[in-house]
PDB file of C-alpha atoms in Angstrom:
ATOM      1  CA  UNK A   1     -46.921  -9.795  53.426  1.00  0.00           C
ATOM      2  CA  UNK A   2     -50.521 -10.706  52.670  1.00  0.00           C
ATOM      3  CA  UNK A   3     -53.064 -10.947  55.465  1.00  0.00           C
ATOM      4  CA  UNK A   4     -55.695 -13.600  55.229  1.00  0.00           C
ATOM      5  CA  UNK A   5     -58.910 -13.964  57.133  1.00  0.00           C
ATOM      6  CA  UNK A   6     -58.935 -16.900  59.464  1.00  0.00           C
ATOM      7  CA  UNK A   7     -61.547 -19.520  58.738  1.00  0.00           C
ATOM      8  CA  UNK A   8     -62.604 -22.547  60.706  1.00  0.00           C
ATOM      9  CA  UNK A   9     -59.865 -24.664  59.332  1.00  0.00           C
ATOM     10  CA  UNK A  10     -57.215 -21.999  58.918  1.00  0.00           C
ATOM     11  CA  UNK A  11     -56.760 -19.258  56.315  1.00  0.00           C
ATOM     12  CA  UNK A  12     -59.492 -18.518  53.842  1.00  0.00           C
ATOM     13  CA  UNK A  13     -58.785 -20.764  50.787  1.00  0.00           C
ATOM     14  CA  UNK A  14     -60.223 -18.307  48.248  1.00  0.00           C
ATOM     15  CA  UNK A  15     -57.981 -15.524  49.451  1.00  0.00           C
ATOM     16  CA  UNK A  16     -54.960 -17.836  49.452  1.00  0.00           C
ATOM     17  CA  UNK A  17     -55.797 -19.002  45.905  1.00  0.00           C
ATOM     18  CA  UNK A  18     -56.157 -15.391  44.722  1.00  0.00           C
ATOM     19  CA  UNK A  19     -52.863 -14.462  46.353  1.00  0.00           C
ATOM     20  CA  UNK A  20     -51.061 -17.411  44.730  1.00  0.00           C
ATOM     21  CA  UNK A  21     -52.647 -16.537  41.381  1.00  0.00           C
ATOM     22  CA  UNK A  22     -51.506 -12.897  41.713  1.00  0.00           C
ATOM     23  CA  UNK A  23     -47.980 -14.029  42.675  1.00  0.00           C
ATOM     24  CA  UNK A  24     -47.892 -16.410  39.721  1.00  0.00           C
ATOM     25  CA  UNK A  25     -48.972 -13.637  37.297  1.00  0.00           C
ATOM     26  CA  UNK A  26     -46.368 -11.256  38.732  1.00  0.00           C
ATOM     27  CA  UNK A  27     -43.671 -13.977  38.450  1.00  0.00           C
ATOM     28  CA  UNK A  28     -44.645 -14.809  34.852  1.00  0.00           C
ATOM     29  CA  UNK A  29     -44.646 -11.114  33.965  1.00  0.00           C
ATOM     30  CA  UNK A  30     -41.142 -10.639  35.422  1.00  0.00           C
ATOM     31  CA  UNK A  31     -39.945 -13.843  33.738  1.00  0.00           C
ATOM     32  CA  UNK A  32     -41.305 -12.637  30.385  1.00  0.00           C
ATOM     33  CA  UNK A  33     -39.555  -9.262  30.820  1.00  0.00           C
ATOM     34  CA  UNK A  34     -36.268 -11.004  31.610  1.00  0.00           C
ATOM     35  CA  UNK A  35     -36.637 -13.345  28.612  1.00  0.00           C
ATOM     36  CA  UNK A  36     -37.265 -10.316  26.376  1.00  0.00           C
ATOM     37  CA  UNK A  37     -34.202  -8.577  27.844  1.00  0.00           C
ATOM     38  CA  UNK A  38     -32.021 -11.693  27.311  1.00  0.00           C
ATOM     39  CA  UNK A  39     -33.257 -11.983  23.713  1.00  0.00           C
ATOM     40  CA  UNK A  40     -32.541  -8.281  23.117  1.00  0.00           C
ATOM     41  CA  UNK A  41     -29.033  -8.593  24.607  1.00  0.00           C
ATOM     42  CA  UNK A  42     -28.292 -11.664  22.466  1.00  0.00           C
ATOM     43  CA  UNK A  43     -29.259  -9.712  19.339  1.00  0.00           C
ATOM     44  CA  UNK A  44     -27.078  -6.817  20.465  1.00  0.00           C
ATOM     45  CA  UNK A  45     -24.124  -9.163  21.068  1.00  0.00           C
ATOM     46  CA  UNK A  46     -24.628 -10.733  17.623  1.00  0.00           C
ATOM     47  CA  UNK A  47     -24.645  -7.310  15.919  1.00  0.00           C
ATOM     48  CA  UNK A  48     -21.535  -6.224  17.830  1.00  0.00           C
ATOM     49  CA  UNK A  49     -19.746  -9.485  16.968  1.00  0.00           C
ATOM     50  CA  UNK A  50     -20.542  -8.940  13.277  1.00  0.00           C
ATOM     51  CA  UNK A  51     -19.025  -5.456  13.526  1.00  0.00           C
ATOM     52  CA  UNK A  52     -15.907  -6.819  15.231  1.00  0.00           C
ATOM     53  CA  UNK A  53     -15.562  -9.465  12.500  1.00  0.00           C
ATOM     54  CA  UNK A  54     -15.960  -6.795   9.802  1.00  0.00           C
ATOM     55  CA  UNK A  55     -13.305  -4.559  11.418  1.00  0.00           C
ATOM     56  CA  UNK A  56     -10.917  -7.499  11.784  1.00  0.00           C
ATOM     57  CA  UNK A  57     -11.375  -8.337   8.103  1.00  0.00           C
ATOM     58  CA  UNK A  58     -10.737  -4.711   7.119  1.00  0.00           C
ATOM     59  CA  UNK A  59      -7.687  -4.615   9.384  1.00  0.00           C
ATOM     60  CA  UNK A  60      -6.249  -7.688   7.632  1.00  0.00           C
ATOM     61  CA  UNK A  61      -6.954  -6.165   4.214  1.00  0.00           C
ATOM     62  CA  UNK A  62      -5.304  -2.876   5.165  1.00  0.00           C
ATOM     63  CA  UNK A  63      -2.286  -4.720   6.572  1.00  0.00           C
ATOM     64  CA  UNK A  64      -1.910  -6.742   3.369  1.00  0.00           C
ATOM     65  CA  UNK A  65      -2.228  -3.595   1.256  1.00  0.00           C
ATOM     66  CA  UNK A  66       0.432  -1.804   3.301  1.00  0.00           C
ATOM     67  CA  UNK A  67       2.816  -4.747   3.092  1.00  0.00           C
ATOM     68  CA  UNK A  68       2.276  -4.948  -0.672  1.00  0.00           C
ATOM     69  CA  UNK A  69       2.839  -1.193  -1.050  1.00  0.00           C
ATOM     70  CA  UNK A  70       6.107  -1.355   0.895  1.00  0.00           C
ATOM     71  CA  UNK A  71       7.291  -4.361  -1.131  1.00  0.00           C
ATOM     72  CA  UNK A  72       6.388  -2.608  -4.395  1.00  0.00           C
ATOM     73  CA  UNK A  73       8.204   0.549  -3.298  1.00  0.00           C
ATOM     74  CA  UNK A  74      11.298  -1.512  -2.468  1.00  0.00           C
ATOM     75  CA  UNK A  75      11.127  -3.198  -5.882  1.00  0.00           C
ATOM     76  CA  UNK A  76      10.787   0.123  -7.657  1.00  0.00           C
ATOM     77  CA  UNK A  77      13.691   1.542  -5.705  1.00  0.00           C
ATOM     78  CA  UNK A  78      15.881  -1.488  -6.482  1.00  0.00           C
ATOM     79  CA  UNK A  79      15.041  -1.360 -10.184  1.00  0.00           C
ATOM     80  CA  UNK A  80      15.682   2.373 -10.224  1.00  0.00           C
ATOM     81  CA  UNK A  81      19.065   1.841  -8.622  1.00  0.00           C
ATOM     82  CA  UNK A  82      19.959  -0.658 -11.362  1.00  0.00           C
ATOM     83  CA  UNK A  83      18.786   1.741 -14.041  1.00  0.00           C
ATOM     84  CA  UNK A  84      20.770   4.575 -12.493  1.00  0.00           C
ATOM     85  CA  UNK A  85      23.909   2.471 -12.566  1.00  0.00           C
ATOM     86  CA  UNK A  86      23.227   1.576 -16.187  1.00  0.00           C
ATOM     87  CA  UNK A  87      22.628   5.214 -17.085  1.00  0.00           C
ATOM     88  CA  UNK A  88      25.890   6.234 -15.436  1.00  0.00           C
ATOM     89  CA  UNK A  89      27.709   3.542 -17.420  1.00  0.00           C
ATOM     90  CA  UNK A  90      26.029   4.742 -20.595  1.00  0.00           C
ATOM     91  CA  UNK A  91      26.996   8.358 -19.876  1.00  0.00           C
ATOM     92  CA  UNK A  92      30.563   7.296 -19.091  1.00  0.00           C
ATOM     93  CA  UNK A  93      30.774   5.422 -22.400  1.00  0.00           C
ATOM     94  CA  UNK A  94      29.313   8.424 -24.209  1.00  0.00           C
ATOM     95  CA  UNK A  95      31.805  10.713 -22.485  1.00  0.00           C
ATOM     96  CA  UNK A  96      34.681   8.415 -23.448  1.00  0.00           C
ATOM     97  CA  UNK A  97      33.523   8.416 -27.084  1.00  0.00           C
ATOM     98  CA  UNK A  98      33.266  12.201 -27.103  1.00  0.00           C
ATOM     99  CA  UNK A  99      36.684  12.424 -25.515  1.00  0.00           C
ATOM    100  CA  UNK A 100      38.077  10.230 -28.312  1.00  0.00           C
ATOM    101  CA  UNK A 101      36.399  12.403 -30.947  1.00  0.00           C
ATOM    102  CA  UNK A 102      37.668  15.606 -29.368  1.00  0.00           C
ATOM    103  CA  UNK A 103      41.177  14.211 -29.060  1.00  0.00           C
ATOM    104  CA  UNK A 104      41.061  13.143 -32.691  1.00  0.00           C
ATOM    105  CA  UNK A 105      39.843  16.599 -33.769  1.00  0.00           C
ATOM    106  CA  UNK A 106      42.509  18.359 -31.710  1.00  0.00           C
ATOM    107  CA  UNK A 107      45.221  16.087 -33.130  1.00  0.00           C
ATOM    108  CA  UNK A 108      44.025  16.663 -36.658  1.00  0.00           C
ATOM    109  CA  UNK A 109      43.114  20.374 -36.512  1.00  0.00           C
ATOM    110  CA  UNK A 110      44.790  21.628 -33.370  1.00  0.00           C
ATOM    111  CA  UNK A 111      43.436  24.350 -31.109  1.00  0.00           C
ATOM    112  CA  UNK A 112      43.539  27.548 -33.239  1.00  0.00           C
ATOM    113  CA  UNK A 113      41.994  31.006 -33.434  1.00  0.00           C
ATOM    114  CA  UNK A 114      41.859  31.479 -29.667  1.00  0.00           C
ATOM    115  CA  UNK A 115      38.926  29.057 -29.381  1.00  0.00           C
ATOM    116  CA  UNK A 116      38.262  27.917 -25.830  1.00  0.00           C
ATOM    117  CA  UNK A 117      39.838  24.588 -24.997  1.00  0.00           C
ATOM    118  CA  UNK A 118      37.621  21.640 -25.869  1.00  0.00           C
ATOM    119  CA  UNK A 119      38.757  19.938 -22.658  1.00  0.00           C
ATOM    120  CA  UNK A 120      37.380  22.877 -20.671  1.00  0.00           C
ATOM    121  CA  UNK A 121      34.054  22.642 -22.521  1.00  0.00           C
ATOM    122  CA  UNK A 122      33.855  18.898 -21.894  1.00  0.00           C
ATOM    123  CA  UNK A 123      34.748  19.415 -18.242  1.00  0.00           C
ATOM    124  CA  UNK A 124      32.006  22.044 -17.963  1.00  0.00           C
ATOM    125  CA  UNK A 125      29.514  19.641 -19.578  1.00  0.00           C
ATOM    126  CA  UNK A 126      30.625  16.853 -17.243  1.00  0.00           C
ATOM    127  CA  UNK A 127      30.224  19.113 -14.176  1.00  0.00           C
ATOM    128  CA  UNK A 128      26.758  20.124 -15.386  1.00  0.00           C
ATOM    129  CA  UNK A 129      25.736  16.485 -15.651  1.00  0.00           C
ATOM    130  CA  UNK A 130      27.162  15.725 -12.215  1.00  0.00           C
ATOM    131  CA  UNK A 131      25.308  18.722 -10.730  1.00  0.00           C
ATOM    132  CA  UNK A 132      21.998  17.612 -12.251  1.00  0.00           C
ATOM    133  CA  UNK A 133      22.490  14.076 -10.931  1.00  0.00           C
ATOM    134  CA  UNK A 134      23.185  15.382  -7.412  1.00  0.00           C
ATOM    135  CA  UNK A 135      20.169  17.687  -7.213  1.00  0.00           C
ATOM    136  CA  UNK A 136      17.178  16.574  -5.200  1.00  0.00           C
ATOM    137  CA  UNK A 137      14.553  17.418  -7.808  1.00  0.00           C
ATOM    138  CA  UNK A 138      10.989  16.251  -7.317  1.00  0.00           C
ATOM    139  CA  UNK A 139       8.751  15.147 -10.178  1.00  0.00           C
ATOM    140  CA  UNK A 140       5.265  13.757 -10.607  1.00  0.00           C
ATOM    141  CA  UNK A 141       4.103  11.505 -13.389  1.00  0.00           C
ATOM    142  CA  UNK A 142       1.494   8.861 -14.143  1.00  0.00           C
ATOM    143  CA  UNK A 143       2.259   5.339 -15.237  1.00  0.00           C
ATOM    144  CA  UNK A 144       0.504   2.335 -16.717  1.00  0.00           C
ATOM    145  CA  UNK A 145       1.455  -1.312 -16.505  1.00  0.00           C
ATOM    146  CA  UNK A 146       3.127  -2.839 -19.555  1.00  0.00           C
ATOM    147  CA  UNK A 147       0.958  -5.202 -21.569  1.00  0.00           C
ATOM    148  CA  UNK A 148       4.026  -7.310 -22.346  1.00  0.00           C
ATOM    149  CA  UNK A 149       7.755  -7.154 -21.561  1.00  0.00           C
ATOM    150  CA  UNK A 150       8.672  -6.075 -25.119  1.00  0.00           C
ATOM    151  CA  UNK A 151       6.271  -3.123 -25.242  1.00  0.00           C
ATOM    152  CA  UNK A 152       8.036  -0.126 -26.767  1.00  0.00           C
ATOM    153  CA  UNK A 153       7.733   2.477 -24.033  1.00  0.00           C
ATOM    154  CA  UNK A 154      10.005   4.234 -21.556  1.00  0.00           C
ATOM    155  CA  UNK A 155      10.155   2.556 -18.158  1.00  0.00           C
ATOM    156  CA  UNK A 156       9.930   4.291 -14.763  1.00  0.00           C
ATOM    157  CA  UNK A 157      12.677   3.541 -12.288  1.00  0.00           C
ATOM    158  CA  UNK A 158      14.632   5.048  -9.437  1.00  0.00           C
ATOM    159  CA  UNK A 159      18.199   5.980 -10.092  1.00  0.00           C
ATOM    160  CA  UNK A 160      20.229   6.262  -6.905  1.00  0.00           C
ATOM    161  CA  UNK A 161      17.039   6.888  -4.940  1.00  0.00           C
ATOM    162  CA  UNK A 162      15.695   9.430  -7.446  1.00  0.00           C
ATOM    163  CA  UNK A 163      12.922   8.840 -10.009  1.00  0.00           C
ATOM    164  CA  UNK A 164      13.870   8.468 -13.623  1.00  0.00           C
ATOM    165  CA  UNK A 165      12.908   6.963 -16.971  1.00  0.00           C
ATOM    166  CA  UNK A 166      14.933   4.718 -19.223  1.00  0.00           C
ATOM    167  CA  UNK A 167      13.971   4.094 -22.829  1.00  0.00           C
ATOM    168  CA  UNK A 168      12.965   0.560 -23.775  1.00  0.00           C
ATOM    169  CA  UNK A 169      15.768   0.457 -26.337  1.00  0.00           C
ATOM    170  CA  UNK A 170      18.354   1.177 -23.615  1.00  0.00           C
ATOM    171  CA  UNK A 171      17.063  -1.431 -21.135  1.00  0.00           C
ATOM    172  CA  UNK A 172      19.538  -4.346 -21.026  1.00  0.00           C
ATOM    173  CA  UNK A 173      18.165  -7.622 -22.373  1.00  0.00           C
ATOM    174  CA  UNK A 174      18.422  -9.427 -19.012  1.00  0.00           C
ATOM    175  CA  UNK A 175      16.231  -6.746 -17.407  1.00  0.00           C
ATOM    176  CA  UNK A 176      13.503  -6.660 -20.077  1.00  0.00           C
ATOM    177  CA  UNK A 177      11.694  -9.756 -18.785  1.00  0.00           C
ATOM    178  CA  UNK A 178      12.899  -9.635 -15.153  1.00  0.00           C
ATOM    179  CA  UNK A 179      10.061 -10.459 -12.705  1.00  0.00           C
ATOM    180  CA  UNK A 180       9.712 -10.175  -8.948  1.00  0.00           C
ATOM    181  CA  UNK A 181       8.613 -12.877  -6.486  1.00  0.00           C
ATOM    182  CA  UNK A 182       4.962 -12.134  -7.386  1.00  0.00           C
ATOM    183  CA  UNK A 183       5.613 -12.768 -11.082  1.00  0.00           C
ATOM    184  CA  UNK A 184       5.232  -9.070 -11.991  1.00  0.00           C
ATOM    185  CA  UNK A 185       7.649  -7.264 -14.280  1.00  0.00           C
ATOM    186  CA  UNK A 186      10.269  -5.376 -12.265  1.00  0.00           C
ATOM    187  CA  UNK A 187      10.392  -2.764 -15.042  1.00  0.00           C
ATOM    188  CA  UNK A 188       6.686  -2.837 -15.847  1.00  0.00           C
ATOM    189  CA  UNK A 189       5.582   0.752 -15.157  1.00  0.00           C
ATOM    190  CA  UNK A 190       5.689   2.814 -18.348  1.00  0.00           C
ATOM    191  CA  UNK A 191       5.096   6.485 -19.096  1.00  0.00           C
TER     192      UNK A 191
END
């Protein structure tokens, strides 16, 4: 508390004026410091908000990319399953044709000279194919996107959950131009 000299009419006016002036300067100084602090905090909040916005944008982009990757993986797996089924049908047809040829040969020439039974050889071949199909082999390969559905290149696929390739000439007509919900070729990755 300030002490003022007592004058005839009360406190000394000069001292009171000086005291008020000093209080005013101190108040304005504090007010200026607080304004500077508020301005600094507003800038800090703005910078932090920009960072939050950037992270939210990146989060959305990452989420979209993950969803797309999962959808693409599902599409590849589904197309591979179809190709596997087609390949099995093709192998079955090939086996049936070979069986016909072997039967025809045996009927015409018979099984002479102690040669191992053709049926046993075919059965061994069939078991070998079955064994290969059941193995859990891992492969790595690169692919490029087809420039058009009729491009003459082998197509990547999954066959019963396992990666595989089917030649363009063996891809059924209805699958050549098949597209997914995004308008992309289902069998569009080539080796």
